[in-house]
Amino acid sequence: MRLALSFIKLLALCIAILFNNSALALENVTLQLKWTHQFQFAGYYAAQAKGYYREAGLDVHFEVASPKIDVVDRVLMNEAQFGIGSSSLLLTRAAGKPVVALAVIFQHTPYAIFAAKNNNINNLLDLVGKRVMFDHESNELLALFKKAGINTDTLIHVQHSLDPQDLIHGKVDAISGYLSNKPFDFEHANFSYQTFTPQMFGMDFYGDTLFTSEHEIINHPERVHAFREASLRGWLYAIEHRDEIIELILSQYSQKQSREHLAFEANQMITLMETNLIEVGYSNPKRWEQIANTFGELNMMPRNFQLTGFLYDPDGKLDSNRVSHSLGFTLLMMSLALATAIFMLLFNRRFKRNAQKLATLNQQQLAHSRIFELLFKNAPLAEVLNAIAKQTELQDPQLLCSILLLSDDRKHLHIGAAPSLPSFYNDAVDGLAIGLNVGSCGMAAYSGKRAVSEDITSHPNWAPFKDLVIKAGLFSCWSEPLKSTQGKILGTFAVYRKEAHATTDSDIELIQQTTQLTSIVIEKFQYAQALQISHDLLSKISAEVPGIIFQARLYPSGRFCFPFVSEAVRKMNGVMPESLREDASIVFNNQHPDDPISLKDAVYESAKELTSLNIEYRVTLPVIGRRWRAVKAQPEKHEDGSVIWHGLITDITDNKDAEERIHHMAQYDQLTDLPNRALLSDRLQQALSIAKRKQTRLALLFLDFDKFKPINDSLGHAVGDLLLKKAAVRMQHCMRESDTVARIGGDEFVVLIPNVETEEDAQLVAEKIRLSLELPFEIEGHVLNISTSIGIAIYPEQGEDEIELSKNADLAMYFAKQSGRNTIKQYHSGMKVAGQ
């Protein structure tokens, strides 16, 4: 055995040396930045520092820009292979220059016009005849002025100094700049300012966009694909490790900005990138069409411009791993063969799920669904908490769960749910005072940390309750504090056992997952309760209501205004109340374009039918970012034909975010964020229904990682979890948008491929996944290698329903394991499990 392990290590070392040598011949490319070094280009710095470019076979050089450098010209002249542009690339393309947009980094343009408050500038029209520092290269701002009906020749142009102090000290009346930078200087100078953005006028441009030339794509398609993928990896890393990248910028690129300034810029960029909603690099062709139409309507480019050739298709390009070595492949196959032999000696058959376990899983799934059903039906908090406790107890018959809620005075705990604990025990602990030495729950609530008592009868914290717990038959307990998203203690979640028990990793994982859900539920109910209290107070003390109290008026001419609007509009919408008294149409311009119902349409419908105005919608505001709003108002028609509403606008972002998190948790795996078993089943049923109706095929792939358990056991679950997350990302990159990759447990995954033409199509996808997972993973200083065994079943030949397809794909994967691992097997009728 030791000889075999030594041989495997030697082979691995040879392969590592071989592939390391393949990186010596790197291709030199240049990225032309849009400006000087700052967090705006963090993703590219991260890709360089983490070696992503080097792994892709690239030696990347960054070229900073200046007002005299034309980024587009440098790329088109091949002085740089890649550049950073904006929505203005459309104008460049329309002018006949062959630029190609590779990936959108900022989902919204950062360009804005900043003006001093209280300077008789309430809207853009007030800038006519005023001194303005304006970047003429920003076509988004040119469009802004055109949309506002302003001829820029009517402005007093002042050469841009790039110094915000010129506005602060009154040398100019307005200045153009980036939302991610300028507000920092203004706020640190305690300078009151107002912002005008294209979004406020209904124009939502893309911001920073990675681009190249058609020449580069035609002559170096693999290089383009490799650079794009490595850059997006860098952006993902930069977003998750902002502090690390800030230190990298300060140490290797520029100290022009302070650490605090870079942190501010990073936070503002997250809003512009919308990473919580949209994948980094995502580019929506429909959105580009809307932007082209906007430029066209403003006569900045031809109308109905075709985007053909302008948008890059990453799925149509080759993989960036272009280097292969037959010797390395041979060595790898030898090591896998040896490992397989060892595996066959140690394991003679795959673990089979028994009927009882399947029944338990089904019962757990039903209980889990019941929780979310109760939430969406707005059931009482006690009922939902009771369902959570029971669902957790299904995980292990030995568990007894208790959920305690912190009192309003934040000194005592009260029973929220404890369905399986004796009533006399619940009565005794109801109202328990929190403290450092008060059982497990009292200590957890007091300290904000997990409290574990593996043997209650001997633990000093339980001494005052010893007789009580013995009478209740409880001998071990661990308690986790429940916390809000702001870190506020909400209560505790405790798990008891009827015997002394040493806490395991699976115990901790279970309670952590359950406390996360429980915390969200409690916070949602507390928010709903607070909202109800606010509504009750509205009838008594309107001045204290959280939200915007307004009177709105729509005249027969179409003019819409707010004769009265409360001061809260300044904070919630970033506009001054007085600016809405004559014209409030601006409130229609910042609604999120993907909302199904337009606020403007809802207002006009309410005016026409004289029905209540009751709508929830999203807004995207400068600096503030995306927020949810709820409007409730009653219309009244006046003799002059105008309609007046008296109503309230509230911010419901927290509630919506909580609902979104709950809905997401019901359908997605908590570790990898891939679809879970429930969502996979739903999508498979839909795909089968379509396939039956259209008489097409679909494929189901079952995947199981090879050599994952030794990594998990030797390096720990934290490293194992990171490996699973990175592997999930790689698999997703191998999929079409219509495909689904789901995690069903441990290191087991399932891939659904609807509408396949032939079995070879499914084989190609499986092989793409296999090769992707075969590449080394770099995690916390370790270079880790795994592989995967894949089984394939095709509808309808190898299964006509979900159960049969899943069984046959699973069986094929079993045969792939038995056939040497790191291989793919297609199901056929001759496959049988050993012993059958």
Coordinates of N, CA, C and O in Angstrom, one line a residue, residues 31 33 38-53 60 62 84 105-106 208 210 227-242 245-246 248-249 253 269 273 280:
L31 N -3.7 45.2 -22.1 CA -5.0 45.7 -21.8 C -4.9 47.2 -21.6 O -4.2 47.7 -20.7
L33 N -6.3 50.3 -20.2 CA -7.2 50.8 -19.2 C -7.9 52.0 -19.7 O -7.4 52.8 -20.5
Q38 N -6.9 52.3 -10.3 CA -7.8 52.5 -9.2 C -8.7 51.2 -9.1 O -8.5 50.3 -9.9
F39 N -9.6 51.2 -8.2 CA -10.4 50.0 -8.0 C -11.3 49.7 -9.2 O -11.8 48.5 -9.3
Q40 N -11.5 50.6 -10.0 CA -12.3 50.5 -11.2 C -11.8 49.3 -12.1 O -12.6 48.7 -12.8
F41 N -10.5 48.9 -12.0 CA -10.0 47.8 -12.8 C -9.5 46.6 -11.9 O -8.6 45.9 -12.2
A42 N -10.2 46.5 -10.7 CA -9.8 45.5 -9.7 C -9.8 44.1 -10.3 O -8.9 43.3 -9.9
G43 N -10.8 43.7 -11.1 CA -10.8 42.4 -11.6 C -9.6 42.0 -12.4 O -9.2 40.8 -12.3
Y44 N -9.1 42.9 -13.2 CA -7.9 42.6 -14.0 C -6.7 42.5 -13.1 O -5.8 41.6 -13.4
Y45 N -6.6 43.3 -12.1 CA -5.4 43.2 -11.1 C -5.5 41.8 -10.4 O -4.5 41.1 -10.3
A46 N -6.7 41.4 -10.1 CA -6.9 40.1 -9.4 C -6.5 39.0 -10.3 O -5.8 38.0 -9.9
A47 N -6.9 39.0 -11.6 CA -6.6 38.0 -12.5 C -5.1 37.8 -12.7 O -4.5 36.7 -12.8
Q48 N -4.4 39.0 -12.7 CA -2.9 39.0 -12.8 C -2.3 38.4 -11.5 O -1.4 37.5 -11.6
A49 N -2.7 38.9 -10.3 CA -2.1 38.5 -9.1 C -2.4 37.0 -8.7 O -1.5 36.4 -8.2
K50 N -3.6 36.5 -9.1 CA -3.9 35.1 -8.7 C -3.4 34.1 -9.8 O -3.6 32.9 -9.6
G51 N -2.8 34.6 -10.8 CA -2.2 33.7 -11.8 C -3.2 33.2 -12.9 O -3.0 32.3 -13.6
Y52 N -4.4 33.9 -12.9 CA -5.4 33.4 -13.9 C -5.0 33.6 -15.3 O -5.2 32.8 -16.2
Y53 N -4.4 34.8 -15.6 CA -3.9 35.0 -16.9 C -2.8 34.0 -17.3 O -2.7 33.5 -18.4
V60 N 0.1 39.4 -19.4 CA -0.7 40.6 -19.7 C 0.0 41.8 -19.1 O 0.5 41.8 -18.0
F62 N -0.7 46.0 -18.4 CA -1.7 47.0 -18.3 C -1.1 48.3 -18.7 O -0.1 48.7 -18.2
I84 N -10.9 49.0 -22.3 CA -12.1 49.2 -21.4 C -12.9 50.3 -22.1 O -12.3 51.4 -22.2
I105 N -19.0 44.9 -17.5 CA -18.7 44.9 -16.1 C -19.6 45.7 -15.2 O -20.1 45.3 -14.2
F106 N -19.9 47.0 -15.7 CA -20.9 47.8 -14.9 C -22.2 47.7 -15.6 O -22.3 48.1 -16.8
D208 N -18.6 50.4 -17.7 CA -17.4 49.8 -18.2 C -17.6 48.5 -18.9 O -18.2 47.6 -18.4
L210 N -15.5 45.5 -21.3 CA -14.3 45.0 -21.9 C -14.6 44.7 -23.4 O -15.6 44.2 -23.8
F227 N -8.5 35.3 -22.5 CA -8.4 36.5 -21.7 C -9.7 36.9 -21.1 O -9.8 37.3 -19.9
R228 N -10.8 36.7 -21.8 CA -12.1 37.1 -21.2 C -12.4 36.2 -20.0 O -12.8 36.7 -18.9
E229 N -12.3 34.9 -20.1 CA -12.6 34.0 -19.0 C -11.7 34.3 -17.8 O -12.2 34.3 -16.6
A230 N -10.4 34.5 -18.0 CA -9.5 34.8 -16.9 C -9.9 36.1 -16.2 O -9.8 36.3 -15.0
S231 N -10.3 37.1 -17.0 CA -10.6 38.4 -16.5 C -11.9 38.3 -15.6 O -12.0 38.9 -14.5
L232 N -12.9 37.5 -16.1 CA -14.1 37.4 -15.3 C -13.8 36.6 -14.0 O -14.4 36.9 -13.0
R233 N -12.9 35.6 -14.1 CA -12.5 35.0 -12.8 C -11.9 36.0 -11.9 O -12.1 35.9 -10.7
G234 N -11.1 36.9 -12.4 CA -10.5 37.9 -11.6 C -11.5 38.8 -11.0 O -11.4 39.2 -9.8
W235 N -12.6 39.2 -11.7 CA -13.6 40.0 -11.2 C -14.4 39.3 -10.0 O -14.7 39.9 -9.0
L236 N -14.7 38.0 -10.2 CA -15.3 37.3 -9.2 C -14.5 37.2 -7.9 O -15.0 37.4 -6.8
Y237 N -13.2 37.1 -8.1 CA -12.3 37.1 -6.9 C -12.2 38.5 -6.3 O -12.3 38.6 -5.0
A238 N -12.1 39.5 -7.1 CA -12.0 40.9 -6.6 C -13.3 41.3 -5.8 O -13.2 41.9 -4.7
I239 N -14.4 40.8 -6.2 CA -15.7 41.2 -5.5 C -15.7 40.5 -4.2 O -16.2 41.1 -3.2
E240 N -15.2 39.3 -4.1 CA -15.3 38.6 -2.8 C -14.1 38.9 -1.9 O -14.1 38.6 -0.7
H241 N -13.1 39.5 -2.4 CA -11.9 39.8 -1.6 C -11.5 41.3 -1.8 O -10.3 41.6 -2.2
R242 N -12.4 42.2 -1.6 CA -12.2 43.6 -1.9 C -11.0 44.2 -1.1 O -10.2 44.9 -1.6
I245 N -7.6 43.1 -2.6 CA -7.3 43.8 -3.8 C -6.9 45.3 -3.6 O -6.1 45.8 -4.3
I246 N -7.6 45.9 -2.6 CA -7.2 47.3 -2.2 C -5.8 47.3 -1.8 O -5.0 48.2 -2.2
L248 N -3.5 45.2 -2.7 CA -2.7 45.0 -3.9 C -2.5 46.3 -4.7 O -1.4 46.5 -5.2
I249 N -3.6 47.0 -4.9 CA -3.5 48.3 -5.6 C -2.5 49.2 -5.0 O -1.6 49.9 -5.6
Y253 N 0.4 49.1 -7.6 CA -0.1 49.9 -8.8 C -0.1 51.4 -8.5 O 0.4 52.2 -9.2
M269 N -19.1 50.5 -6.7 CA -19.0 49.7 -7.9 C -19.9 48.5 -7.8 O -20.5 48.1 -8.8
M273 N -22.5 47.3 -10.5 CA -22.3 46.0 -11.1 C -23.6 45.1 -10.9 O -23.8 44.1 -11.6
V280 N -21.4 38.5 -13.4 CA -20.3 39.4 -13.9 C -20.0 39.1 -15.3 O -19.8 38.0 -15.7

